[in-house]
XYZ file of N, CA and C in Angstrom:
459
model
N -45.950 -13.574 -4.401
C -44.886 -13.187 -3.485
C -43.558 -13.282 -4.232
N -42.762 -12.221 -4.172
C -41.473 -12.226 -4.853
C -40.498 -13.129 -4.111
N -39.397 -13.479 -4.791
C -38.373 -14.295 -4.149
C -37.834 -13.575 -2.923
N -37.633 -12.278 -3.047
C -37.109 -11.499 -1.923
C -38.060 -11.575 -0.730
N -39.350 -11.395 -0.970
C -40.331 -11.484 0.110
C -40.379 -12.888 0.701
N -40.268 -13.898 -0.142
C -40.301 -15.260 0.386
C -39.037 -15.555 1.193
N -37.874 -15.006 0.773
C -36.645 -15.175 1.551
C -36.782 -14.528 2.918
N -37.367 -13.338 2.948
C -37.565 -12.630 4.214
C -38.502 -13.420 5.116
N -39.537 -14.008 4.556
C -40.474 -14.793 5.358
C -39.807 -16.060 5.897
N -38.948 -16.698 5.095
C -38.223 -17.879 5.568
C -37.303 -17.487 6.730
N -36.581 -16.364 6.591
C -35.742 -15.866 7.698
C -36.581 -15.607 8.938
N -37.693 -14.944 8.750
C -38.569 -14.600 9.872
C -39.014 -15.861 10.617
N -39.463 -16.855 9.867
C -39.895 -18.111 10.485
C -38.743 -18.787 11.225
N -37.576 -18.827 10.574
C -36.425 -19.512 11.171
C -35.984 -18.851 12.469
N -35.878 -17.523 12.454
C -35.298 -16.830 13.593
C -36.331 -16.368 14.615
N -37.589 -16.745 14.412
C -38.617 -16.575 15.445
C -39.027 -17.902 16.058
N -38.975 -18.969 15.260
C -39.544 -20.249 15.694
C -38.527 -21.374 15.593
N -37.497 -21.324 16.412
C -36.557 -22.437 16.467
C -35.102 -22.028 16.506
N -34.685 -21.135 15.620
C -33.276 -20.756 15.547
C -33.032 -19.318 15.983
N -33.891 -18.785 16.823
C -33.713 -17.411 17.321
C -32.368 -17.261 18.020
N -31.931 -18.314 18.698
C -30.661 -18.281 19.418
C -29.473 -18.119 18.476
N -29.578 -18.610 17.242
C -28.476 -18.507 16.279
C -28.257 -17.046 15.891
N -29.345 -16.349 15.590
C -29.249 -14.932 15.242
C -28.769 -14.126 16.451
N -29.313 -14.385 17.625
C -28.904 -13.657 18.826
C -27.431 -13.889 19.142
N -26.969 -15.116 19.001
C -25.573 -15.429 19.285
C -24.647 -14.714 18.304
N -25.009 -14.678 17.027
C -24.192 -13.974 16.032
C -24.155 -12.472 16.321
N -25.299 -11.888 16.671
C -25.342 -10.459 17.007
C -24.521 -10.169 18.264
N -24.583 -11.073 19.227
C -23.790 -10.929 20.448
C -22.298 -10.946 20.121
N -21.878 -11.908 19.329
C -20.460 -12.032 18.996
C -19.951 -10.862 18.159
N -20.755 -10.422 17.221
C -20.305 -9.382 16.294
C -20.357 -7.985 16.893
N -21.372 -7.705 17.703
C -21.594 -6.339 18.151
C -21.553 -6.160 19.666
N -21.418 -7.243 20.395
C -21.354 -7.137 21.842
C -22.694 -6.881 22.504
N -23.795 -7.118 21.786
C -25.121 -6.957 22.386
C -25.331 -8.055 23.433
N -26.020 -7.719 24.523
C -26.347 -8.742 25.521
C -27.456 -9.632 24.979
N -27.346 -10.923 25.273
C -28.392 -11.859 24.880
C -29.492 -11.835 25.930
N -30.737 -11.947 25.464
C -31.901 -11.940 26.345
C -32.668 -13.243 26.120
N -32.888 -13.967 27.190
C -33.662 -15.203 27.143
C -35.029 -14.911 27.740
N -36.074 -14.980 26.917
C -37.447 -14.841 27.413
C -37.830 -16.215 27.956
N -38.064 -16.265 29.247
C -38.240 -17.555 29.910
C -39.503 -17.564 30.745
N -39.933 -18.756 31.111
C -41.055 -18.908 32.026
C -40.745 -20.040 32.994
N -41.376 -19.978 34.142
C -41.183 -21.014 35.151
C -42.449 -21.134 35.980
N -42.648 -22.281 36.626
C -43.870 -22.498 37.417
C -44.009 -21.475 38.542
N -45.245 -21.037 38.753
C -45.527 -20.040 39.805
C -45.095 -20.509 41.188
N -45.146 -21.818 41.418
C -44.835 -22.312 42.754
C -43.332 -22.479 42.995
N -42.493 -22.157 42.007
C -41.046 -22.183 42.217
C -40.592 -20.792 42.631
N -39.538 -20.706 43.441
C -39.140 -19.413 43.994
C -38.625 -18.408 42.966
N -38.131 -18.845 41.852
C -37.609 -17.904 40.852
C -37.173 -18.628 39.604
N -36.598 -17.882 38.723
C -36.185 -18.423 37.432
C -35.037 -19.394 37.607
N -35.236 -20.625 37.184
C -34.178 -21.619 37.135
C -33.872 -21.795 35.658
N -32.665 -21.384 35.269
C -32.346 -21.373 33.849
C -31.999 -22.774 33.363
N -32.977 -23.412 32.798
C -32.804 -24.723 32.182
C -33.265 -24.594 30.750
N -32.801 -25.481 29.913
C -33.100 -25.340 28.486
C -34.587 -25.415 28.177
N -35.379 -26.024 29.025
C -36.811 -26.158 28.726
C -37.599 -24.900 28.999
N -37.059 -23.969 29.776
C -37.899 -22.882 30.265
C -37.866 -21.623 29.406
N -36.968 -21.525 28.421
C -36.979 -20.315 27.602
C -37.569 -20.622 26.239
N -38.265 -19.616 25.705
C -38.915 -19.870 24.421
C -38.618 -18.814 23.370
N -37.773 -17.836 23.681
C -37.293 -16.906 22.657
C -35.995 -16.294 23.136
N -35.088 -16.071 22.186
C -33.815 -15.428 22.487
C -33.658 -14.278 21.510
N -33.305 -13.118 22.044
C -33.037 -11.952 21.204
C -31.891 -11.203 21.864
N -31.588 -10.001 21.406
C -30.510 -9.228 22.023
C -31.032 -7.891 22.512
N -30.278 -7.298 23.416
C -30.527 -5.930 23.840
C -29.394 -5.087 23.257
N -29.742 -4.059 22.488
C -28.730 -3.220 21.851
C -28.036 -2.347 22.890
N -26.978 -1.686 22.464
C -26.260 -0.785 23.365
C -27.136 0.392 23.786
N -28.157 0.704 22.981
C -29.098 1.774 23.340
C -30.167 1.273 24.314
N -30.185 -0.047 24.586
C -31.087 -0.586 25.593
C -32.423 -1.078 25.082
N -32.589 -1.234 23.768
C -33.860 -1.773 23.305
C -33.674 -3.157 22.683
N -34.731 -3.951 22.665
C -34.634 -5.321 22.149
C -34.525 -5.332 20.630
N -33.863 -6.383 20.118
C -33.713 -6.537 18.677
C -33.756 -8.023 18.343
N -34.630 -8.397 17.429
C -34.632 -9.751 16.889
C -34.861 -9.655 15.391
N -35.184 -10.738 14.739
C -35.305 -10.757 13.281
C -36.367 -9.783 12.773
N -37.342 -9.450 13.598
C -38.376 -8.499 13.195
C -37.985 -7.056 13.481
N -36.778 -6.844 13.956
C -36.356 -5.497 14.326
C -36.596 -5.290 15.803
N -37.265 -4.206 16.117
C -37.578 -3.939 17.522
C -38.904 -4.631 17.830
N -38.826 -5.826 18.413
C -40.040 -6.629 18.572
C -40.993 -6.065 19.620
N -42.251 -6.385 19.439
C -43.258 -6.077 20.442
C -43.141 -7.168 21.511
N -42.660 -6.807 22.675
C -42.384 -7.801 23.704
C -43.626 -8.295 24.429
N -44.779 -7.736 24.113
C -45.982 -8.167 24.833
C -46.253 -9.650 24.631
N -45.965 -10.185 23.433
C -46.215 -11.618 23.228
C -45.237 -12.485 24.010
N -44.074 -11.929 24.385
C -43.117 -12.687 25.180
C -43.293 -12.402 26.664
N -44.157 -11.442 27.010
C -44.394 -11.129 28.424
C -45.501 -11.988 29.025
N -46.401 -12.475 28.194
C -47.496 -13.282 28.739
C -47.000 -14.709 28.975
N -47.506 -15.323 30.016
C -47.095 -16.680 30.370
C -48.326 -17.573 30.418
N -48.159 -18.872 30.171
C -49.284 -19.797 30.302
C -49.797 -19.813 31.743
N -51.021 -20.239 31.924
C -51.587 -20.341 33.276
C -50.673 -21.184 34.163
N -50.455 -20.688 35.359
C -49.624 -21.414 36.318
C -48.140 -21.113 36.191
N -47.778 -20.189 35.302
C -46.365 -19.869 35.088
C -46.122 -18.377 35.239
N -44.875 -18.039 35.504
C -44.417 -16.657 35.609
C -43.460 -16.416 34.450
N -43.505 -15.239 33.880
C -42.642 -14.901 32.741
C -41.554 -13.937 33.199
N -40.379 -14.069 32.642
C -39.297 -13.140 32.933
C -38.297 -13.105 31.800
N -37.401 -12.142 31.869
C -36.338 -12.004 30.881
C -35.006 -12.105 31.601
N -34.106 -12.892 31.062
C -32.778 -13.045 31.633
C -31.770 -12.495 30.624
N -30.996 -11.470 31.022
C -29.998 -10.857 30.164
C -28.614 -11.332 30.573
N -27.766 -11.608 29.571
C -26.411 -12.036 29.885
C -25.467 -11.766 28.722
N -24.216 -11.523 29.056
C -23.149 -11.534 28.067
C -21.999 -12.411 28.561
N -22.295 -13.220 29.563
C -21.327 -14.143 30.144
C -21.255 -15.399 29.271
N -20.085 -15.655 28.627
C -19.983 -16.819 27.737
C -20.341 -18.140 28.407
N -19.965 -18.304 29.677
C -20.280 -19.561 30.359
C -21.783 -19.723 30.548
N -22.440 -18.645 30.904
C -23.886 -18.706 31.090
C -24.594 -18.965 29.761
N -24.115 -18.320 28.698
C -24.688 -18.545 27.372
C -24.525 -20.013 26.989
N -23.331 -20.556 27.225
C -23.093 -21.966 26.906
C -24.033 -22.865 27.694
N -24.235 -22.568 28.969
C -25.143 -23.369 29.804
C -26.553 -23.321 29.256
N -26.993 -22.151 28.844
C -28.357 -21.998 28.347
C -28.566 -22.615 26.970
N -27.508 -22.684 26.169
C -27.666 -23.169 24.797
C -27.264 -24.629 24.606
N -26.737 -25.254 25.624
C -26.415 -26.666 25.534
C -27.523 -27.483 26.155
N -27.775 -28.635 25.568
C -28.657 -29.619 26.162
C -27.753 -30.809 26.481
N -27.469 -31.027 27.721
C -26.435 -31.957 28.207
C -25.123 -31.592 27.522
N -24.533 -32.487 26.760
C -23.236 -32.202 26.132
C -23.382 -31.727 24.685
N -24.589 -31.755 24.159
C -24.795 -31.413 22.752
C -25.324 -29.996 22.597
N -24.843 -29.263 21.583
C -25.426 -27.939 21.343
C -26.869 -28.079 20.892
N -27.627 -27.027 21.044
C -29.018 -27.052 20.610
C -29.101 -27.384 19.135
N -30.153 -28.076 18.795
C -30.389 -28.470 17.406
C -30.875 -27.273 16.605
N -30.394 -27.169 15.372
C -30.930 -26.166 14.462
C -32.128 -26.773 13.751
N -33.155 -25.955 13.566
C -34.364 -26.431 12.914
C -34.432 -26.013 11.452
N -33.660 -24.999 11.077
C -33.698 -24.461 9.718
C -32.275 -24.359 9.193
N -32.136 -24.448 7.882
C -30.833 -24.256 7.256
C -30.843 -22.868 6.604
N -30.929 -21.844 7.434
C -31.034 -20.465 6.957
C -29.781 -19.717 7.396
N -29.060 -19.093 6.443
C -27.873 -18.335 6.842
C -28.256 -17.095 7.639
N -27.381 -16.720 8.561
C -27.693 -15.624 9.464
C -27.265 -14.257 8.911
N -26.244 -14.216 8.064
C -25.725 -12.926 7.617
C -26.749 -12.062 6.875
N -27.558 -12.612 5.959
C -28.559 -11.755 5.309
C -29.529 -11.107 6.306
N -29.887 -11.824 7.355
C -30.788 -11.254 8.365
C -30.108 -10.103 9.096
N -28.820 -10.249 9.399
C -28.091 -9.182 10.081
C -27.957 -7.962 9.177
N -27.662 -8.181 7.908
C -27.554 -7.065 6.957
C -28.892 -6.335 6.853
N -29.975 -7.092 6.775
C -31.302 -6.482 6.681
C -31.627 -5.680 7.950
N -31.279 -6.213 9.117
C -31.497 -5.493 10.371
C -30.673 -4.207 10.412
N -29.419 -4.296 9.982
C -28.549 -3.116 9.989
C -29.076 -2.040 9.042
N -29.672 -2.454 7.941
C -30.244 -1.516 6.980
C -31.503 -0.849 7.553
N -32.341 -1.644 8.198
C -33.610 -1.123 8.717
C -33.458 -0.387 10.042
N -32.489 -0.773 10.874
C -32.307 -0.194 12.211
C -30.860 0.258 12.386
N -30.390 1.223 11.596
C -28.970 1.611 11.659
C -28.528 2.109 13.034
N -29.450 2.689 13.806
C -29.073 3.186 15.132
C -28.632 2.059 16.062
N -29.094 0.848 15.808
C -28.701 -0.290 16.646
C -27.267 -0.724 16.373
N -26.733 -0.335 15.210
C -25.422 -0.814 14.786
C -24.410 0.318 14.686
N -24.602 1.363 15.463
C -23.737 2.534 15.341
C -22.341 2.306 15.915
N -22.193 1.350 16.812
C -20.867 1.042 17.356
C -20.152 0.051 16.459
N -18.854 0.084 16.503
C -18.062 -0.857 15.711
C -18.291 -2.279 16.233
N -18.393 -3.240 15.339
C -18.578 -4.623 15.798
C -17.345 -5.125 16.526
N -17.563 -6.091 17.420
C -16.440 -6.733 18.100
C -15.635 -7.558 17.113
N -16.309 -8.177 16.165
C -15.632 -9.038 15.200
C -15.062 -8.188 14.067
N -13.874 -8.542 13.607
C -13.321 -7.904 12.414
C -13.817 -8.687 11.206
N -13.551 -8.165 10.017
C -13.976 -8.883 8.811
C -13.362 -10.271 8.755
N -12.128 -10.425 9.233
C -11.498 -11.743 9.237
C -12.178 -12.704 10.197
N -12.834 -12.159 11.230
C -13.493 -12.997 12.238
C -14.914 -13.392 11.841
N -15.473 -12.747 10.819
C -16.894 -12.954 10.523
C -17.282 -14.407 10.311
N -16.555 -15.178 9.500
C -17.000 -16.579 9.342
C -17.096 -17.306 10.672
N -16.143 -17.077 11.575
C -16.180 -17.735 12.876
C -17.317 -17.189 13.740
N -17.529 -15.886 13.708
C -18.579 -15.267 14.521
C -19.963 -15.734 14.116
N -20.124 -16.119 12.860
C -21.438 -16.516 12.364
C -21.735 -17.992 12.571
N -20.788 -18.761 13.070
C -21.051 -20.166 13.318
C -21.951 -20.321 14.533
N -22.919 -21.235 14.465
C -23.851 -21.377 15.585
C -23.300 -22.181 16.764
N -22.012 -22.526 16.760
C -21.468 -23.259 17.905
C -21.514 -22.375 19.144
N -21.503 -22.982 20.278
C -21.620 -22.286 21.549
C -20.234 -21.891 22.039
N -20.099 -20.703 22.683
C -18.775 -20.286 23.163
C -18.195 -21.262 24.165
């Protein structure tokens, strides 16, 4: 495996299994994409209660209306199935307060599991899926370092 392939695999692991919210938050800040929380909740509850324990993947919805995560346009079937006794749903938002509520655990921001920079993943996505990035980003070049920080709005 080349270094490039191993770097891509490290990004893939990081932004699928633990730090998906970091990539989604950066894409939201830079391009104005809505964040999507793939969540599940017990069947016997009346509906989705957005708590930090109930979502297990975060990605974005592009301006064209399709999902985008580190793998590009993901196959959502794996995020549509729910464990026995649970219901699966997707919650879309671009409300900073709601994003902060979903990404905070009490007063602390969510823990990062990987020390993987987000910009190479965004560049790779823009190269592979240029139609998703056809609009001008919300962030200017001067804003990029701030937009890429994983802190919560």
